[in-house]
Short mmCIF file of C-alpha atoms in Angstrom, two decimals:
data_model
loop_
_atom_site.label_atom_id
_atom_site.label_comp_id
_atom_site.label_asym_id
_atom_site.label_seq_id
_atom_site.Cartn_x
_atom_site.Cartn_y
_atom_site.Cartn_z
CA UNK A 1 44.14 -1.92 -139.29
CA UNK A 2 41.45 -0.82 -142.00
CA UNK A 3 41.08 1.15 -144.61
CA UNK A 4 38.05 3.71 -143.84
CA UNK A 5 36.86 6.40 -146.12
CA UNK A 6 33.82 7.33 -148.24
CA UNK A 7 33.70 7.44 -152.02
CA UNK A 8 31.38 10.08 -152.05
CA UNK A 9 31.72 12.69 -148.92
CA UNK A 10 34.93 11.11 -147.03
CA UNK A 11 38.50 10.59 -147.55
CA UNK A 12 40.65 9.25 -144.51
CA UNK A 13 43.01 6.40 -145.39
CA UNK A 14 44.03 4.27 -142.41
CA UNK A 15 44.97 1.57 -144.83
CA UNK A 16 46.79 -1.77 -144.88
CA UNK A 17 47.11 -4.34 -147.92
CA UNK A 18 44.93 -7.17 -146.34
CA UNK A 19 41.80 -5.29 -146.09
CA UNK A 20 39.66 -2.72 -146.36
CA UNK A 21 36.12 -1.07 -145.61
CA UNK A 22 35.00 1.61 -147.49
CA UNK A 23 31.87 3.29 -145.69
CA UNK A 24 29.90 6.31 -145.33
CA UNK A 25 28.06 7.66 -142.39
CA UNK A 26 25.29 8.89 -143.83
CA UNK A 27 21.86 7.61 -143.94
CA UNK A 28 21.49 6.84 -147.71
CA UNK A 29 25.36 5.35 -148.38
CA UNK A 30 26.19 2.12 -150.30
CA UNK A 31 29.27 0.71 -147.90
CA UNK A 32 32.06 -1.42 -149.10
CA UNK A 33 34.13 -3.87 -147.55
CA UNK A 34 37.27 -5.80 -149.32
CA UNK A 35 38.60 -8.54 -148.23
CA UNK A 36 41.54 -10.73 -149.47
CA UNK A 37 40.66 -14.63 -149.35
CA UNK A 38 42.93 -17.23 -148.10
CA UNK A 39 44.19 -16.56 -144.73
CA UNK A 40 42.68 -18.68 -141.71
CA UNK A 41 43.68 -17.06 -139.02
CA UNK A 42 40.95 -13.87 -140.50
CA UNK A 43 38.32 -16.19 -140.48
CA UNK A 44 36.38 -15.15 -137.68
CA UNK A 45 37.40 -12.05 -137.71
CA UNK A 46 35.84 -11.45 -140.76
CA UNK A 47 32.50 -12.40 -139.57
CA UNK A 48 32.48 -10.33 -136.92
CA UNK A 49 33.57 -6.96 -138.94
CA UNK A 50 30.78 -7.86 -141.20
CA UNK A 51 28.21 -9.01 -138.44
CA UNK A 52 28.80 -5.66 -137.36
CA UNK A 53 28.40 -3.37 -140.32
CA UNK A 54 25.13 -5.56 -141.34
CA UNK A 55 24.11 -4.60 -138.02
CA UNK A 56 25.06 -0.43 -139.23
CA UNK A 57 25.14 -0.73 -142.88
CA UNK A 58 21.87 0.05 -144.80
CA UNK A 59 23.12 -1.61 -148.00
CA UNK A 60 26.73 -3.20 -147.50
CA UNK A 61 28.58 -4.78 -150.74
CA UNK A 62 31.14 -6.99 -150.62
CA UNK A 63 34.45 -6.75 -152.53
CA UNK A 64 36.48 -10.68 -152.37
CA UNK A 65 39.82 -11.65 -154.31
CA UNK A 66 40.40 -14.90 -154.45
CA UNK A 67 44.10 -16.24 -153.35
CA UNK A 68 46.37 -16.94 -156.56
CA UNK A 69 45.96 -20.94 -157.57
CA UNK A 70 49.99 -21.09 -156.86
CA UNK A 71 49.44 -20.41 -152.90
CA UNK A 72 48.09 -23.86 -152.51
CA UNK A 73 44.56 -25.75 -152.29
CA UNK A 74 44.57 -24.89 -148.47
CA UNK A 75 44.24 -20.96 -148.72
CA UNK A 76 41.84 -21.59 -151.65
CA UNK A 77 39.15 -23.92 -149.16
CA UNK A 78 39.91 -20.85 -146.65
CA UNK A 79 39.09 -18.55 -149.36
CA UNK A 80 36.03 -20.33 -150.22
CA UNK A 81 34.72 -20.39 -146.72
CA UNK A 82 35.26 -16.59 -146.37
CA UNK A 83 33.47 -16.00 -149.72
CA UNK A 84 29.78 -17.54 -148.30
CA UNK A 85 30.73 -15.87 -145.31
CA UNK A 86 30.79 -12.36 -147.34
CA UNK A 87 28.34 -14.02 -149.17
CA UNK A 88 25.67 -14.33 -145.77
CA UNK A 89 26.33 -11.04 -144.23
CA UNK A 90 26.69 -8.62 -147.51
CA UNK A 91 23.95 -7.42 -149.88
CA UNK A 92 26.05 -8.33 -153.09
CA UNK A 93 29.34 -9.67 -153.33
CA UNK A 94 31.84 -7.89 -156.44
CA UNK A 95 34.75 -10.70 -156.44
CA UNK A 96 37.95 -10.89 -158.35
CA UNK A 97 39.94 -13.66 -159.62
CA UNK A 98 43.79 -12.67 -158.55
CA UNK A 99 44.88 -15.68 -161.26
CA UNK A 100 43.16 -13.61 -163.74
CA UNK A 101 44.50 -10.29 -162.05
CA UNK A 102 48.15 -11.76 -163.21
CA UNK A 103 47.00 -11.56 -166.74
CA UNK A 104 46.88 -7.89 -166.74
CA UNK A 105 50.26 -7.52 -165.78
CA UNK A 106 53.95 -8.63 -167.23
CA UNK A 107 55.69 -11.24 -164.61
CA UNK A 108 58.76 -9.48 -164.48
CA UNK A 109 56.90 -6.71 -162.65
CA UNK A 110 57.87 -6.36 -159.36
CA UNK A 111 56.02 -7.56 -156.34
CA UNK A 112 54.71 -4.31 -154.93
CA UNK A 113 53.57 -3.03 -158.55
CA UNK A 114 51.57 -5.53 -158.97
CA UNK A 115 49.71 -5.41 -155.59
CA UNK A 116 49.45 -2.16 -156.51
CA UNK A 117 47.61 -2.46 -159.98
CA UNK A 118 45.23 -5.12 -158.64
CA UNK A 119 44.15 -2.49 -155.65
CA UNK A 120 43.59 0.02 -158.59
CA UNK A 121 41.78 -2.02 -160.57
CA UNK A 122 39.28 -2.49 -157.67
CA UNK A 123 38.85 0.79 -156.95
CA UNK A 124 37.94 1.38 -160.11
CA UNK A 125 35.19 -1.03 -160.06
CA UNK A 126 34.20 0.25 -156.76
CA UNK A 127 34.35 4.04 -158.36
CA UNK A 128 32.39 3.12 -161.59
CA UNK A 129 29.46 2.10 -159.14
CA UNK A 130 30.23 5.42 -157.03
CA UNK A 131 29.45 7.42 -160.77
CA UNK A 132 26.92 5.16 -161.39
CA UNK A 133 24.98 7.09 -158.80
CA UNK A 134 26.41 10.10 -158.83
CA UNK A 135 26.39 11.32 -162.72
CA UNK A 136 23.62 13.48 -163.26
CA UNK A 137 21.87 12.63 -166.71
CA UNK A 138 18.98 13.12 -168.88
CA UNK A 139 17.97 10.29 -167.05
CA UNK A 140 19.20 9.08 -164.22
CA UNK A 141 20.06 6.56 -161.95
CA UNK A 142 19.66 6.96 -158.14
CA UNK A 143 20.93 5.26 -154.97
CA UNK A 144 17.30 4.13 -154.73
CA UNK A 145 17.42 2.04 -158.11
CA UNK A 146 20.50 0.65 -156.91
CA UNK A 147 19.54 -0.54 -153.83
CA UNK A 148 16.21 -1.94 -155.04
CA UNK A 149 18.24 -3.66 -158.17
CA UNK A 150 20.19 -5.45 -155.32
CA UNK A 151 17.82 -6.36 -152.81
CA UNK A 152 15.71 -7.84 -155.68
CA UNK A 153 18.43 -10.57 -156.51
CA UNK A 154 21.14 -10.43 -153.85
CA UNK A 155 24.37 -12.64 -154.53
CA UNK A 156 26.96 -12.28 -156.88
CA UNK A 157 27.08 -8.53 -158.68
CA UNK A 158 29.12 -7.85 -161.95
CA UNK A 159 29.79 -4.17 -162.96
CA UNK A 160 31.92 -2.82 -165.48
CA UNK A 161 32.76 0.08 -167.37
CA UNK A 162 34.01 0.22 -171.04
CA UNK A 163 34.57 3.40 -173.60
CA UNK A 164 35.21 3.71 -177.35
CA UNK A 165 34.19 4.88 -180.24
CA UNK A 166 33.71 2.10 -182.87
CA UNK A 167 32.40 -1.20 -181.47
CA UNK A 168 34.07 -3.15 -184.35
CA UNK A 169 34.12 -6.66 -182.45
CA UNK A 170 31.44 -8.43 -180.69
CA UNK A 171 30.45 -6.62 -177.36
CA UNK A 172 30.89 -10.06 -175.18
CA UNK A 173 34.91 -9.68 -175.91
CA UNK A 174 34.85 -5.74 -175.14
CA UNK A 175 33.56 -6.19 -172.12
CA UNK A 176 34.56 -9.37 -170.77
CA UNK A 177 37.96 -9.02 -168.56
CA UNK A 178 40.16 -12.11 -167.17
CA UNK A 179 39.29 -10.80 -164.02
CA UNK A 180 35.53 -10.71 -163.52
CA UNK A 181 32.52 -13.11 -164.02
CA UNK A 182 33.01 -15.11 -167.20
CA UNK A 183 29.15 -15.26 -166.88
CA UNK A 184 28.27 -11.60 -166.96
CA UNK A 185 26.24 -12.12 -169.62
CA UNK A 186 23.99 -14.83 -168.03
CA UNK A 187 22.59 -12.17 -165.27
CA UNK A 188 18.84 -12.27 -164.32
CA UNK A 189 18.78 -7.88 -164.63
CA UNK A 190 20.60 -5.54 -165.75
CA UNK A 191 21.18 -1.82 -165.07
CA UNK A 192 23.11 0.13 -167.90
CA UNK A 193 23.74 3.95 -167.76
CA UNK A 194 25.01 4.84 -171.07
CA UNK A 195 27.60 8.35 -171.23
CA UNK A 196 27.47 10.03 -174.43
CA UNK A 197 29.86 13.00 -176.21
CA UNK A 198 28.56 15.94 -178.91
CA UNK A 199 29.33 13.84 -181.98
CA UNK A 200 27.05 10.52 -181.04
CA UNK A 201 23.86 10.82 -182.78
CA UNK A 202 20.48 9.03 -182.86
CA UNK A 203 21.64 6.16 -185.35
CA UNK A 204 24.71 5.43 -183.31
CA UNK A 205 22.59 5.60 -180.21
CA UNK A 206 19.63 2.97 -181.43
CA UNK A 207 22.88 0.30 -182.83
CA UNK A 208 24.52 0.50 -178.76
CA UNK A 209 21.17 -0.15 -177.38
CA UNK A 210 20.05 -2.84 -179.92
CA UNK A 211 23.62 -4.54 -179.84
CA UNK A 212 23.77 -4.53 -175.82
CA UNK A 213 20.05 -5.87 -175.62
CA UNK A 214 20.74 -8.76 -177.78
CA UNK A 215 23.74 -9.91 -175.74
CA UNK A 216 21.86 -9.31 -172.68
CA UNK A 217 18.25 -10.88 -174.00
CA UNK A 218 18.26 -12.71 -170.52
CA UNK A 219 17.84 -10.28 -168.40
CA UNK A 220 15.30 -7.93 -167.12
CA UNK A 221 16.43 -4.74 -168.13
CA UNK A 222 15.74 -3.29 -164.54
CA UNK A 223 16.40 0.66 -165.73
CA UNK A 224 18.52 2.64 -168.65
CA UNK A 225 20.08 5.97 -167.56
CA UNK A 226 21.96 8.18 -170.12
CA UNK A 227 24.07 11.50 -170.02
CA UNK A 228 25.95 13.92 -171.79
CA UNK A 229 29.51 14.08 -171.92
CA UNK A 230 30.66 17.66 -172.94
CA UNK A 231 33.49 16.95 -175.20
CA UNK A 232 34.11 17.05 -178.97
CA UNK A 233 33.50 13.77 -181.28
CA UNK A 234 32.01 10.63 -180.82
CA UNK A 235 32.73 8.48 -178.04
CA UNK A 236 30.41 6.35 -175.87
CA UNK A 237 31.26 5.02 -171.82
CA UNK A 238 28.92 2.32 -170.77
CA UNK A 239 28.27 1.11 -167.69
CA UNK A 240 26.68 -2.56 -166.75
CA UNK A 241 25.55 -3.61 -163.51
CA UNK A 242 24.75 -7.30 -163.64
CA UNK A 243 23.17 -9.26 -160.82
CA UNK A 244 21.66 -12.99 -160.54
CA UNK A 245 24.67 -14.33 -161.50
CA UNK A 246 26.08 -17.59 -160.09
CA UNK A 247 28.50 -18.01 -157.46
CA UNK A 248 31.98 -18.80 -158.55
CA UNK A 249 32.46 -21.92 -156.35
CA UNK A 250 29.85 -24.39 -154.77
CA UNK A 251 28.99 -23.57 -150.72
CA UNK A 252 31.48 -25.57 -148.86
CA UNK A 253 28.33 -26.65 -146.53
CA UNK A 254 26.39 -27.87 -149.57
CA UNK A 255 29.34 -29.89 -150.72
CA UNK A 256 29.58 -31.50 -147.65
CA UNK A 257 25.74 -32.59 -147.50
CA UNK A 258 26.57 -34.33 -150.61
CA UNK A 259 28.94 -36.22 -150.04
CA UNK A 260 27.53 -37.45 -146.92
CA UNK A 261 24.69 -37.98 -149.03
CA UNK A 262 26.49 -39.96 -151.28
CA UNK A 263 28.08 -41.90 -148.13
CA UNK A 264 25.10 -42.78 -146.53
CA UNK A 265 23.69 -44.16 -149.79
CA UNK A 266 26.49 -46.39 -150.16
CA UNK A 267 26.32 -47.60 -146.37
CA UNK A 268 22.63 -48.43 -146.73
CA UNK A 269 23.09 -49.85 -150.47
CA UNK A 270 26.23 -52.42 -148.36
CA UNK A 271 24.02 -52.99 -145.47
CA UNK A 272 21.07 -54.32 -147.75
CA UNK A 273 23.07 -56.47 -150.05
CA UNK A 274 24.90 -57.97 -147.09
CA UNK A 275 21.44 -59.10 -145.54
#
């Protein structure tokens, strides 16, 4: 059974903790599917949920967590499999490492806790790209801009959120997360929609910008929203959408070529000095 309901008009939960699709039904929607890696026996099955919301879906991102290291090497070649399958059917793929999942937790915390703060911490990854869209600001940032960010480099897609007031320490360490893309950084463009409060002014403004630029200076900075936040002080949130990132683990069909490749270069290199 899945999990189906909209971030932004729907909300009916027909959920189990395997997987999930997150869609909405109208014309303009950015639909979500999660998957859990690992598990052969969901292999085809897989393809076939996502054949069919390609098929439905004007722009359809994947969500993929990896299987922990400690399940085994088998469930993490299954996992890798299903991730180019995502990978093939979905417009952008947001994955998650579950080893680096652990990290946010203590391992004394039971079982069902913990499945339960990894779920959260997707949603709110899923969320921050549902206010990404949604927050109305000075300038904004549409489902348009979204979809034409993605279609213009389709693969892997970081996006994060962070808030505070002083960025004391360099901004790669605020916003990495054990989690995510170590890469992040490394994108090919960049979306950023910076949330602002009454205290902020135009000094503080110019260092965020000039600071995030500089650890972004590869990418094509593809659009910059910004909005108000009507509270006292001075406090920033910052969103980055990243895409043209790499993948986290070679195609399992490339591989393959290689080595037979490699074989066949060794059979011919034998064959000729046996002649």
């Amino acid at each position: 059974m899945e999990r189906i309901f909209g971030p932004f008009k729907m909300n009916t939960d027909f959920s189990d903790k395997k997987q999930s699709t997150i869609a909405e039904l109208q014309q303009d929607d950015i639909s979500f599917y999660r998957f859990i890696g690992g598990n052969p026996s969901e292999t085809e099955g897989l393809r076939t949920k996502l054949q069919n919301l390609r098929a439905r879906k004007p722009l359809l991102i994947g969500v993929f967590r990896y299987p922990f290291r400690f399940e085994g090497k088998r469930r993490q070649a299954t996992a890798r499999e299903q991730y180019y399958i995502m990978r093939d059917f979905c417009d952008a793929v947001m994955f998650f490492d579950s080893d680096g999942l652990m990290e946010t937790i203590d391992l004394t915390t039971p079982i069902h806790e913990a499945r339960h703060t990894f779920d959260t911490i997707e949603d709110q990854t899923i969320n921050g790209l549902r206010d990404l869209v949604d927050e109305t600001g000075k300038i904004n940032i549409d489902y348009q801009d979204v979809k034409s960010f993605i279609y213009r480099n389709r693969g892997p897609l970081f996006l994060h959120t962070i808030e505070g007031r002083n960025f004391d320490e360099p901004l790669k360490y605020l916003i990495a997360t054990p989690y995510l893309p170590k890469d992040f950084f490394e994108g090919k463009q960049l979306i950023l929609n910076i949330g602002y409060t009454r205290g902020v002014d135009m000094e503080a403004f110019r260092q965020i910008n000039l600071r995030l630029n500089d650890l972004f200076d590869k990418a094509d900075l593809f659009k910059i929203g910004s909005y108000f936040i009507d509270e006292p002080g001075q406090r920033f949130r910052i969103t980055l959408l990243v895409n043209g990132l790499d993948d986290p683990i070679e195609n399992p069909k490339v591989s393959s070529n290689k080595t037979t490749t490699k074989y066949r270069n060794f059979i011919r290199k034998w064959l000729a000095e046996t002649r």
